[in-house]
CSV table of C-alpha atoms in Angstrom, one decimal:
chain,number,residue,atom,x,y,z
A,241,MET,CA,0.0,0.0,0.0
A,242,SER,CA,2.9,2.3,0.7
A,243,ASP,CA,3.9,2.1,-3.0
A,244,ILE,CA,0.8,4.0,-3.9
A,245,SER,CA,1.9,7.0,-1.8
A,246,GLU,CA,5.3,7.0,-3.3
A,247,LYS,CA,4.1,7.0,-6.9
A,248,SER,CA,1.3,9.5,-6.9
A,249,GLU,CA,0.0,12.4,-4.9
A,250,HIS,CA,-3.5,11.6,-6.0
A,251,THR,CA,-4.8,8.2,-4.9
A,252,GLN,CA,-8.0,6.6,-6.0
A,253,ILE,CA,-9.9,5.0,-3.1
A,254,SER,CA,-12.9,2.8,-3.7
A,255,SER,CA,-16.2,3.2,-2.0
A,256,ASP,CA,-15.4,0.1,0.1
A,257,ASP,CA,-12.2,1.7,1.2
A,258,PHE,CA,-14.1,4.9,2.0
A,259,SER,CA,-16.4,3.0,4.2
A,260,ARG,CA,-13.5,1.4,6.0
A,261,ILE,CA,-12.1,4.9,6.6
A,262,GLU,CA,-15.4,6.0,8.1
A,263,ASP,CA,-15.6,3.1,10.5
A,264,GLY,CA,-12.1,3.6,11.7
A,265,SER,CA,-10.6,0.4,10.1
A,266,LEU,CA,-8.5,2.5,7.7
A,267,THR,CA,-6.9,5.9,8.2
A,268,ALA,CA,-5.2,8.3,5.8
A,269,LEU,CA,-1.6,9.1,5.4
A,270,PRO,CA,0.2,11.6,7.6
A,271,THR,CA,0.6,15.1,6.1
A,272,PRO,CA,4.0,16.7,6.1
A,273,GLN,CA,2.8,20.0,7.5
A,274,ASN,CA,2.1,18.9,11.0
A,275,GLY,CA,3.3,15.3,11.2
A,276,VAL,CA,-0.2,14.2,12.2
A,277,GLU,CA,-2.2,11.7,10.1
A,278,THR,CA,-5.5,12.8,8.7
A,279,ASP,CA,-8.7,11.1,7.8
A,280,THR,CA,-11.4,12.7,5.7
A,281,ASP,CA,-15.1,12.6,5.0
A,282,MET,CA,-14.5,13.6,1.3
A,283,PRO,CA,-15.8,11.4,-1.5
A,284,SER,CA,-14.0,8.6,-3.2
A,285,MET,CA,-11.2,10.8,-4.7
A,286,VAL,CA,-8.9,11.5,-1.8
A,287,LYS,CA,-5.7,13.5,-2.1
A,288,ILE,CA,-2.8,12.2,-0.2
A,289,GLU,CA,0.2,14.5,0.1
A,290,ALA,CA,3.6,13.1,-0.9
A,291,ALA,CA,5.5,12.5,2.3
A,292,GLU,CA,7.8,10.0,4.0
A,293,PRO,CA,5.2,8.5,6.3
A,294,THR,CA,6.0,6.6,9.5
A,295,GLU,CA,3.1,4.4,8.7
A,296,SER,CA,1.8,3.1,5.4
A,297,ALA,CA,-1.1,4.8,3.6
A,298,LEU,CA,-4.5,3.9,4.9
A,299,SER,CA,-2.9,1.9,7.7
A,300,PRO,CA,-5.2,0.5,10.4
A,301,PRO,CA,-4.8,1.3,14.1
A,302,PRO,CA,-1.6,-0.5,15.4
A,303,ASN,CA,-3.7,-2.2,18.1
A,304,GLY,CA,-0.6,-2.3,20.3
A,305,GLY,CA,3.0,-1.4,20.4
A,306,VAL,CA,4.9,1.1,22.6
A,307,ARG,CA,3.4,4.2,21.1
A,308,ALA,CA,-0.1,3.0,21.5
A,309,TRP,CA,0.3,1.9,25.1
A,310,MET,CA,2.0,5.2,25.9
A,311,GLN,CA,-1.4,6.8,25.0
A,312,VAL,CA,-3.1,4.5,27.4
A,313,LEU,CA,-0.5,5.5,30.1
A,314,GLY,CA,-1.2,9.2,29.4
A,315,ALA,CA,-4.9,8.7,29.5
A,316,PHE,CA,-4.5,6.7,32.7
A,317,PHE,CA,-3.0,9.8,34.4
A,318,LEU,CA,-5.6,12.1,32.9
A,319,ALA,CA,-8.3,9.9,34.4
A,320,MET,CA,-6.5,9.7,37.7
A,321,ASN,CA,-6.5,13.5,37.9
A,322,SER,CA,-10.0,14.1,36.7
A,323,TRP,CA,-12.4,11.4,37.7
A,324,GLY,CA,-10.0,10.2,40.4
A,325,ILE,CA,-10.2,13.6,42.1
A,326,ILE,CA,-14.0,13.5,41.9
A,327,ASN,CA,-14.1,9.9,43.2
A,328,SER,CA,-12.1,11.2,46.2
A,329,PHE,CA,-14.6,13.9,47.1
A,330,GLY,CA,-16.1,11.6,49.8
A,331,VAL,CA,-13.2,12.3,52.0
A,332,TYR,CA,-13.7,16.0,51.7
A,333,GLN,CA,-17.4,15.5,52.3
A,334,THR,CA,-16.6,13.9,55.6
A,335,TYR,CA,-13.9,16.4,56.5
A,336,TYR,CA,-15.9,19.5,55.6
A,337,SER,CA,-18.9,18.3,57.7
A,338,THR,CA,-16.8,18.5,60.8
A,339,GLY,CA,-14.1,21.0,59.7
A,340,ILE,CA,-14.2,24.3,57.9
A,341,LEU,CA,-17.7,23.9,56.6
A,342,SER,CA,-19.3,22.3,59.7
A,343,SER,CA,-22.1,24.9,59.6
A,344,GLU,CA,-23.3,23.7,56.2
A,345,THR,CA,-25.8,20.9,55.6
A,346,PRO,CA,-24.6,17.6,53.9
A,347,SER,CA,-26.7,18.6,50.9
A,348,ASN,CA,-24.9,21.9,50.6
A,349,ILE,CA,-21.5,20.3,50.9
A,350,SER,CA,-22.3,17.7,48.3
A,351,TRP,CA,-23.1,20.4,45.8
A,352,ILE,CA,-19.4,21.1,45.6
A,353,GLY,CA,-18.6,17.6,44.4
A,354,SER,CA,-21.7,17.5,42.2
A,355,ILE,CA,-20.8,20.7,40.4
A,356,GLN,CA,-17.3,19.4,39.9
A,357,ALA,CA,-18.6,16.2,38.3
A,358,PHE,CA,-21.3,18.1,36.4
A,359,LEU,CA,-18.8,20.4,34.8
A,360,LEU,CA,-16.5,17.5,33.9
A,361,LEU,CA,-19.3,16.0,31.8
A,362,LEU,CA,-21.0,19.2,30.5
A,363,VAL,CA,-17.8,20.8,29.2
A,364,GLY,CA,-17.4,17.7,27.1
A,365,ILE,CA,-20.0,19.1,24.7
A,366,ALA,CA,-17.6,21.8,23.7
A,367,THR,CA,-14.3,19.9,24.1
A,368,GLY,CA,-15.4,17.2,21.6
A,369,PRO,CA,-15.4,19.6,18.6
A,370,ILE,CA,-12.3,21.4,19.9
A,371,TYR,CA,-10.5,18.1,20.0
A,372,ASP,CA,-11.7,17.2,16.5
A,373,ALA,CA,-10.4,20.6,15.3
A,374,GLY,CA,-6.9,19.4,16.3
A,375,HIS,CA,-6.4,21.2,19.6
A,376,PHE,CA,-5.7,18.2,21.7
A,377,GLN,CA,-2.5,19.6,23.4
A,378,ILE,CA,-4.3,22.9,24.2
A,379,LEU,CA,-7.1,21.0,25.9
A,380,ILE,CA,-4.9,18.9,28.1
A,381,ARG,CA,-2.6,21.9,28.9
A,382,LEU,CA,-5.5,24.1,29.9
A,383,GLY,CA,-7.2,21.2,31.8
A,384,SER,CA,-3.9,20.4,33.7
A,385,PHE,CA,-3.5,24.1,34.7
A,386,LEU,CA,-7.0,24.6,35.9
A,387,THR,CA,-7.0,21.4,37.9
A,388,VAL,CA,-3.8,22.1,39.7
A,389,PHE,CA,-4.7,25.8,40.1
A,390,GLY,CA,-8.1,24.8,41.6
A,391,LEU,CA,-6.5,22.5,44.1
A,392,MET,CA,-4.0,25.2,45.2
A,393,MET,CA,-6.8,27.7,45.6
A,394,THR,CA,-8.9,25.2,47.6
A,395,SER,CA,-5.9,24.9,50.0
A,396,ILE,CA,-6.3,28.6,51.0
A,397,SER,CA,-10.1,28.6,51.1
A,398,THR,CA,-12.0,29.1,54.3
A,399,GLU,CA,-15.5,29.9,53.2
A,400,TYR,CA,-18.1,27.9,51.4
A,401,TYR,CA,-18.2,30.1,48.3
A,402,GLN,CA,-14.4,30.0,48.1
A,403,VAL,CA,-14.4,26.2,48.2
A,404,MET,CA,-17.2,26.1,45.6
A,405,LEU,CA,-15.3,28.4,43.2
A,406,ALA,CA,-11.9,26.6,43.6
A,407,GLN,CA,-12.8,23.0,44.1
A,408,GLY,CA,-16.2,22.8,42.5
A,409,ILE,CA,-15.9,25.2,39.5
A,410,CYS,CA,-12.2,25.5,38.7
A,411,VAL,CA,-11.3,21.8,39.2
A,412,GLY,CA,-14.5,20.9,37.4
A,413,LEU,CA,-13.7,23.0,34.4
A,414,GLY,CA,-10.2,21.6,34.3
A,415,SER,CA,-11.4,18.0,34.5
A,416,GLY,CA,-13.9,18.8,31.7
A,417,CYS,CA,-11.1,19.8,29.4
A,418,LEU,CA,-9.4,16.4,30.0
A,419,PHE,CA,-12.3,14.0,29.9
A,420,VAL,CA,-13.1,13.7,26.2
A,421,PRO,CA,-9.5,13.9,24.9
A,422,SER,CA,-8.3,11.2,27.3
A,423,PHE,CA,-10.7,8.6,25.9
A,424,ALA,CA,-11.2,9.9,22.3
A,425,ILE,CA,-7.5,9.3,21.5
A,426,ILE,CA,-7.6,5.5,22.3
A,427,PRO,CA,-9.7,4.3,19.3
A,428,GLN,CA,-7.0,5.9,17.1
A,429,TYR,CA,-4.5,3.3,18.3
A,430,PHE,CA,-6.6,0.2,19.0
A,431,SER,CA,-9.2,-1.8,17.1
A,432,THR,CA,-10.1,-5.2,18.6
A,433,ARG,CA,-8.7,-4.2,22.0
A,434,LYS,CA,-10.5,-0.8,22.3
A,435,ALA,CA,-12.6,-1.8,25.4
A,436,LEU,CA,-9.6,-3.3,27.2
A,437,ALA,CA,-7.4,-0.2,26.5
A,438,THR,CA,-10.2,2.1,27.6
A,439,GLY,CA,-10.7,0.1,30.8
A,440,ILE,CA,-7.1,0.2,31.7
A,441,ALA,CA,-7.0,4.0,31.1
A,442,ALA,CA,-10.2,4.4,33.1
A,443,SER,CA,-8.7,2.5,36.0
A,444,GLY,CA,-6.6,5.5,36.6
A,445,SER,CA,-9.6,7.2,38.2
A,446,SER,CA,-9.9,4.4,40.7
A,447,LEU,CA,-6.2,4.6,41.6
A,448,GLY,CA,-6.7,8.3,42.1
A,449,GLY,CA,-9.7,7.5,44.3
A,450,ILE,CA,-7.4,5.3,46.4
A,451,ILE,CA,-4.3,7.5,46.6
A,452,TYR,CA,-5.8,10.9,47.1
A,453,PRO,CA,-8.1,10.0,50.1
A,454,ILE,CA,-5.3,8.2,51.9
A,455,VAL,CA,-2.8,10.9,51.3
A,456,PHE,CA,-5.3,13.6,52.5
A,457,TYR,CA,-6.4,11.5,55.5
A,458,LYS,CA,-2.8,10.8,56.7
A,459,LEU,CA,-1.4,14.3,56.1
A,460,GLN,CA,-4.3,16.5,57.2
A,461,PRO,CA,-3.8,15.9,60.9
A,462,GLN,CA,0.0,16.3,60.6
A,463,ILE,CA,0.4,19.3,58.3
A,464,GLY,CA,-3.1,20.7,58.1
A,465,PHE,CA,-5.8,21.0,55.5
A,466,ALA,CA,-3.9,23.6,53.4
A,467,TRP,CA,-0.7,21.7,52.8
A,468,ALA,CA,-2.5,18.3,52.5
A,469,THR,CA,-4.5,19.7,49.6
A,470,ARG,CA,-1.4,21.2,48.1
A,471,VAL,CA,0.3,17.8,48.2
A,472,LEU,CA,-2.6,16.5,46.1
A,473,GLY,CA,-2.0,19.3,43.7
A,474,PHE,CA,1.7,18.4,43.3
A,475,ILE,CA,0.8,14.7,42.7
A,476,ALA,CA,-1.7,15.7,40.0
A,477,LEU,CA,1.0,18.0,38.4
A,478,ALA,CA,3.4,15.1,38.2
A,479,GLY,CA,0.8,12.9,36.5
A,480,PHE,CA,0.0,15.7,34.0
A,481,VAL,CA,3.7,16.0,33.1
A,482,VAL,CA,3.7,12.3,32.0
A,483,SER,CA,0.5,12.8,29.9
A,484,LEU,CA,1.8,15.9,28.2
A,485,SER,CA,5.1,14.1,27.4
A,486,VAL,CA,3.7,10.9,25.8
A,487,MET,CA,0.3,11.7,24.3
A,488,ARG,CA,0.1,12.5,20.6
A,489,VAL,CA,-2.8,12.5,18.2
A,490,ARG,CA,-2.5,10.0,15.4
A,491,ILE,CA,-5.4,11.1,13.2
A,492,LEU,CA,-6.7,14.6,12.6
A,493,PRO,CA,-10.1,15.1,10.9
A,494,LYS,CA,-9.9,17.6,8.0
A,495,GLN,CA,-13.5,18.6,8.5
A,496,LYS,CA,-14.9,20.0,11.7
A,497,ARG,CA,-17.6,18.0,13.2
A,498,ALA,CA,-20.9,19.3,14.4
A,499,LEU,CA,-21.4,20.4,18.0
A,500,LEU,CA,-24.9,18.7,18.1
A,501,GLU,CA,-26.6,16.0,16.1
A,502,PRO,CA,-30.3,16.2,17.0
A,503,GLY,CA,-31.1,13.5,14.5
A,504,ALA,CA,-29.4,11.0,16.8
A,505,PHE,CA,-32.4,11.1,19.2
A,506,LYS,CA,-34.6,9.7,16.5
A,507,GLU,CA,-32.7,6.5,17.1
A,508,ILE,CA,-34.4,4.5,19.9
A,509,PRO,CA,-31.2,2.7,21.1
A,510,TYR,CA,-29.2,5.9,21.5
A,511,THR,CA,-32.1,7.8,23.1
A,512,PHE,CA,-32.8,5.2,25.7
A,513,PHE,CA,-29.1,4.6,26.3
A,514,THR,CA,-28.7,8.3,27.0
A,515,ALA,CA,-31.7,8.3,29.3
A,516,GLY,CA,-30.3,5.3,31.1
A,517,LEU,CA,-27.0,7.0,31.8
A,518,PHE,CA,-28.9,10.1,33.0
A,519,PHE,CA,-30.9,8.1,35.6
A,520,SER,CA,-27.9,6.0,36.6
A,521,PHE,CA,-25.8,9.0,37.5
A,522,ILE,CA,-28.5,10.4,39.7
A,523,GLY,CA,-28.1,7.6,42.1
A,524,LEU,CA,-24.8,5.9,41.3
A,525,TYR,CA,-22.6,8.4,43.2
A,526,THR,CA,-24.6,8.4,46.4
A,527,PRO,CA,-22.7,5.5,48.0
A,528,ILE,CA,-19.4,6.9,46.8
A,529,PHE,CA,-20.1,10.3,48.5
A,530,TYR,CA,-21.8,9.0,51.6
A,531,VAL,CA,-20.6,5.5,52.5
A,532,GLN,CA,-18.0,6.9,54.9
A,533,SER,CA,-20.5,9.2,56.7
A,534,TYR,CA,-23.0,6.4,56.9
A,535,ALA,CA,-20.7,3.9,58.5
A,536,ILE,CA,-19.4,6.4,61.1
A,537,GLN,CA,-22.7,8.1,62.0
A,538,GLU,CA,-24.5,4.7,62.3
A,539,GLY,CA,-21.7,3.4,64.6
A,540,ILE,CA,-20.9,0.5,62.3
A,541,THR,CA,-17.2,1.5,62.2
A,542,ASN,CA,-14.9,3.9,64.1
A,543,GLN,CA,-13.7,7.0,62.3
A,544,ASN,CA,-10.4,5.4,61.2
A,545,LEU,CA,-12.0,2.3,59.5
A,546,GLY,CA,-14.9,4.4,58.2
A,547,PHE,CA,-12.5,6.6,56.3
A,548,TYR,CA,-10.9,3.6,54.6
A,549,LEU,CA,-14.2,2.5,53.1
A,550,LEU,CA,-13.8,5.0,50.2
A,551,PRO,CA,-10.3,3.7,49.3
A,552,ILE,CA,-11.7,0.1,49.6
A,553,LEU,CA,-14.5,1.0,47.3
A,554,ASN,CA,-12.1,2.5,44.7
A,555,ALA,CA,-9.8,-0.5,45.0
A,556,GLY,CA,-12.8,-2.7,43.9
A,557,SER,CA,-13.3,-0.2,41.1
A,558,VAL,CA,-9.8,-0.7,39.7
A,559,PHE,CA,-10.7,-4.3,38.8
A,560,GLY,CA,-14.3,-3.3,37.8
A,561,ARG,CA,-12.9,-0.9,35.2
A,562,ILE,CA,-10.5,-3.5,33.7
A,563,LEU,CA,-12.2,-7.0,33.9
A,564,PRO,CA,-15.7,-6.0,32.4
A,565,ASN,CA,-14.0,-4.1,29.6
A,566,PHE,CA,-11.8,-7.1,28.9
A,567,VAL,CA,-14.9,-9.3,28.6
A,568,ALA,CA,-16.7,-6.6,26.6
A,569,ASP,CA,-14.3,-7.0,23.7
A,570,LYS,CA,-15.8,-10.5,23.3
A,571,THR,CA,-19.4,-10.0,24.4
A,572,GLY,CA,-20.0,-6.4,23.4
A,573,PRO,CA,-20.0,-3.4,25.8
A,574,LEU,CA,-23.8,-3.1,26.2
A,575,ASN,CA,-24.0,-6.8,27.2
A,576,MET,CA,-21.6,-6.0,30.1
A,577,LEU,CA,-23.1,-2.6,31.0
A,578,ILE,CA,-26.5,-4.1,31.8
A,579,PRO,CA,-25.4,-6.7,34.4
A,580,CYS,CA,-23.2,-4.0,36.0
A,581,ALA,CA,-26.3,-1.7,36.3
A,582,MET,CA,-28.4,-4.6,37.7
A,583,VAL,CA,-26.0,-5.6,40.4
A,584,ALA,CA,-25.3,-1.9,41.4
A,585,SER,CA,-29.1,-1.4,41.9
A,586,VAL,CA,-29.4,-4.6,44.0
A,587,LEU,CA,-26.4,-3.5,46.1
A,588,CYS,CA,-27.9,0.0,46.7
A,589,PHE,CA,-31.1,-1.6,48.0
A,590,GLY,CA,-29.1,-4.2,50.0
A,591,TRP,CA,-27.2,-1.3,51.6
A,592,ILE,CA,-30.3,-0.7,53.8
A,593,GLY,CA,-29.7,-3.8,55.7
A,594,ILE,CA,-26.0,-3.5,56.4
A,595,THR,CA,-25.3,-3.0,60.1
A,596,ASP,CA,-21.9,-4.6,60.7
A,597,VAL,CA,-18.2,-4.2,59.7
A,598,PRO,CA,-17.9,-7.3,57.4
A,599,GLY,CA,-21.1,-6.3,55.6
A,600,ILE,CA,-20.1,-2.7,54.9
A,601,VAL,CA,-16.6,-3.7,53.7
A,602,VAL,CA,-18.0,-6.3,51.3
A,603,PHE,CA,-20.5,-3.8,50.1
A,604,ALA,CA,-17.8,-1.2,49.4
A,605,LEU,CA,-15.7,-3.8,47.5
A,606,LEU,CA,-18.6,-5.1,45.4
A,607,TYR,CA,-20.1,-1.7,44.7
A,608,GLY,CA,-16.7,-0.4,43.7
A,609,PHE,CA,-16.3,-3.2,41.2
A,610,PHE,CA,-19.7,-3.0,39.5
A,611,SER,CA,-20.0,0.8,39.6
A,612,GLY,CA,-16.5,1.0,38.2
A,613,GLY,CA,-17.5,-1.3,35.4
A,614,PHE,CA,-20.6,0.8,34.8
A,615,VAL,CA,-18.9,4.2,34.5
A,616,SER,CA,-16.0,2.9,32.3
A,617,LEU,CA,-18.1,1.1,29.6
A,618,PRO,CA,-20.3,3.9,28.2
A,619,PRO,CA,-17.7,5.4,25.8
A,620,THR,CA,-17.3,2.0,24.1
A,621,CYS,CA,-21.1,1.6,24.1
A,622,ILE,CA,-21.6,4.9,22.3
A,623,MET,CA,-19.1,3.7,19.6
A,624,SER,CA,-21.1,0.5,19.1
A,625,LEU,CA,-24.4,2.4,18.9
A,626,SER,CA,-23.1,4.9,16.3
A,627,PRO,CA,-23.3,4.3,12.6
A,628,HIS,CA,-19.6,5.3,12.1
A,629,LEU,CA,-16.7,6.9,14.0
A,630,GLY,CA,-17.3,10.2,12.3
A,631,VAL,CA,-20.2,11.0,14.7
A,632,VAL,CA,-18.8,9.4,17.9
A,633,GLY,CA,-17.3,12.6,19.3
A,634,THR,CA,-20.5,14.5,18.8
A,635,ARG,CA,-22.7,11.8,20.2
A,636,MET,CA,-20.5,11.3,23.2
A,637,GLY,CA,-20.6,15.0,24.0
A,638,MET,CA,-24.4,15.1,23.7
A,639,CYS,CA,-24.8,12.0,25.9
A,640,PHE,CA,-22.5,13.1,28.6
A,641,GLY,CA,-23.8,16.6,28.5
A,642,LEU,CA,-27.3,15.4,29.3
A,643,THR,CA,-26.0,12.9,31.8
A,644,SER,CA,-24.2,15.7,33.7
A,645,PHE,CA,-27.5,17.0,34.9
A,646,GLY,CA,-28.1,13.7,36.6
A,647,ILE,CA,-24.9,13.8,38.5
A,648,LEU,CA,-25.5,17.4,39.3
A,649,ILE,CA,-28.8,16.8,41.2
A,650,GLY,CA,-28.2,13.3,42.4
A,651,THR,CA,-26.1,13.6,45.6
A,652,PRO,CA,-27.6,16.9,46.7
A,653,VAL,CA,-31.0,15.3,46.6
A,654,SER,CA,-29.7,12.3,48.5
A,655,GLY,CA,-28.3,14.7,51.1
A,656,ALA,CA,-31.6,16.6,51.3
A,657,LEU,CA,-33.5,13.4,51.9
A,658,LEU,CA,-31.1,12.6,54.7
A,659,THR,CA,-31.5,16.0,56.3
A,660,THR,CA,-35.3,16.0,55.9
A,661,THR,CA,-36.1,12.5,57.1
A,662,GLY,CA,-33.2,12.1,59.5
A,663,SER,CA,-32.8,8.5,58.2
A,664,TRP,CA,-30.5,6.9,55.7
A,665,LYS,CA,-33.2,4.7,54.3
A,666,GLY,CA,-34.7,7.3,52.0
A,667,THR,CA,-31.2,8.1,50.6
A,668,GLN,CA,-30.5,4.4,50.0
A,669,VAL,CA,-33.9,3.7,48.3
A,670,PHE,CA,-33.5,6.8,46.1
A,671,ALA,CA,-30.1,5.5,44.9
A,672,GLY,CA,-31.3,2.0,44.2
A,673,ALA,CA,-34.5,3.1,42.4
A,674,THR,CA,-32.7,5.5,40.0
A,675,VAL,CA,-30.2,2.9,39.0
A,676,LEU,CA,-33.0,0.4,38.6
A,677,LEU,CA,-34.8,2.9,36.2
A,678,ALA,CA,-31.5,3.2,34.4
A,679,LEU,CA,-31.3,-0.6,34.0
A,680,ILE,CA,-34.8,-0.6,32.4
A,681,CYS,CA,-33.8,2.1,29.9
A,682,LEU,CA,-30.6,0.2,29.0
A,683,LEU,CA,-32.6,-3.0,28.4
A,684,VAL,CA,-34.9,-1.1,26.0
A,685,ALA,CA,-31.9,0.3,24.1
A,686,ARG,CA,-30.4,-3.2,23.8
A,687,VAL,CA,-33.6,-4.8,22.6
A,688,ALA,CA,-34.2,-1.9,20.1
A,689,LYS,CA,-30.7,-2.3,18.7
A,690,HIS,CA,-30.3,-6.1,18.6
A,691,GLY,CA,-33.6,-7.7,19.5
A,692,LEU,CA,-34.1,-10.4,22.1
A,693,LYS,CA,-31.3,-12.7,21.0
A,694,LEU,CA,-29.0,-13.0,24.0
A,695,ALA,CA,-26.1,-14.5,22.0
A,696,VAL,CA,-25.7,-11.4,19.8
A,697,LYS,CA,-22.6,-9.3,20.5
A,698,ALA,CA,-24.0,-5.9,21.6
């Protein structure tokens, strides 16, 4: 195939080849101007610039190799310092309730973490097209700066509004700049192992959810809230340096993609899938934000063990983000997402009856595993529900943009139920019911796309 590029600047590509370009199985030759390969949505006559390519014309994703796995490493650290920081908010929820924000209700405190997660998802609507326009490095540089800057400003905050601006809004905006690029780059380097590579990258958020709470919990009594938070900022900075050093875009679209694709909601599978994610994120983060407070306030554990429940939950999530994604490459991502949603809902309802230490520890491990699988599979599911890769970025942005409103209202509503009723039961039922509703929507999406045949890869 490389002979073609050497002999002619104008290469005829058949309609079959064009289809393969569209679905990602073929990519166009790198251009000499910027050293980045380009694909195109142009008709069958495609101009390929004469160059000395590092990869052959129309080469498929390498599906492995040092360069490909370096992208996974970079995405791993981006996930660690975006979702990983959000997954760590439970330790701040517990600290704030007895520390600098002790005068605020649990619902008010949880708004900080909810807005952080909300902005991570909502900003993805804009960052998708920006990424498609070739500004990958700008996004991760800006996201890295805002995240570290937000943590440093959090360290000097003493009032609710200051914490909200620094930790909620600034860190949330920074995380939002990182979310789409960190996962959008992986399909450029992997074909049959996309789900596994995505799962490994997503496990960085679980590692962040283990490291950051432990570091904060151990350092805060010794060096104070301010310096403990600054240490987290320096750890995040080190991870960002790795990502900026190794991550490079392989394919750059020539045509800018649309910010929105309203026609996607005419497709029943995509519509119900998006609705399922919306309802799931309303309830899915309730145990992550509140499991520590529940165990300590109900007298199930002492404060020391109660704190470690969040790292235990995130430890389970490490395996939950890798193993289901490994299986998903063989069964299809939607076929794995549905069981994860079902078990997560059952665990939320089962949380009501947990009154002892072994029960709460097992709950944290299992919930971490299945919730981790649930939050790491949607990007791959959106790829499988899309007609071709040319619309994946837009559809992913729309889906996560709508889902962000679910995560925005979910944990504050849970906190309000706790404050109003004075009982954890309402909070636990609310979480289980919303995830159950999500499960129903996902089942409808699966049946609408593939019918009732269980053996079909979906």
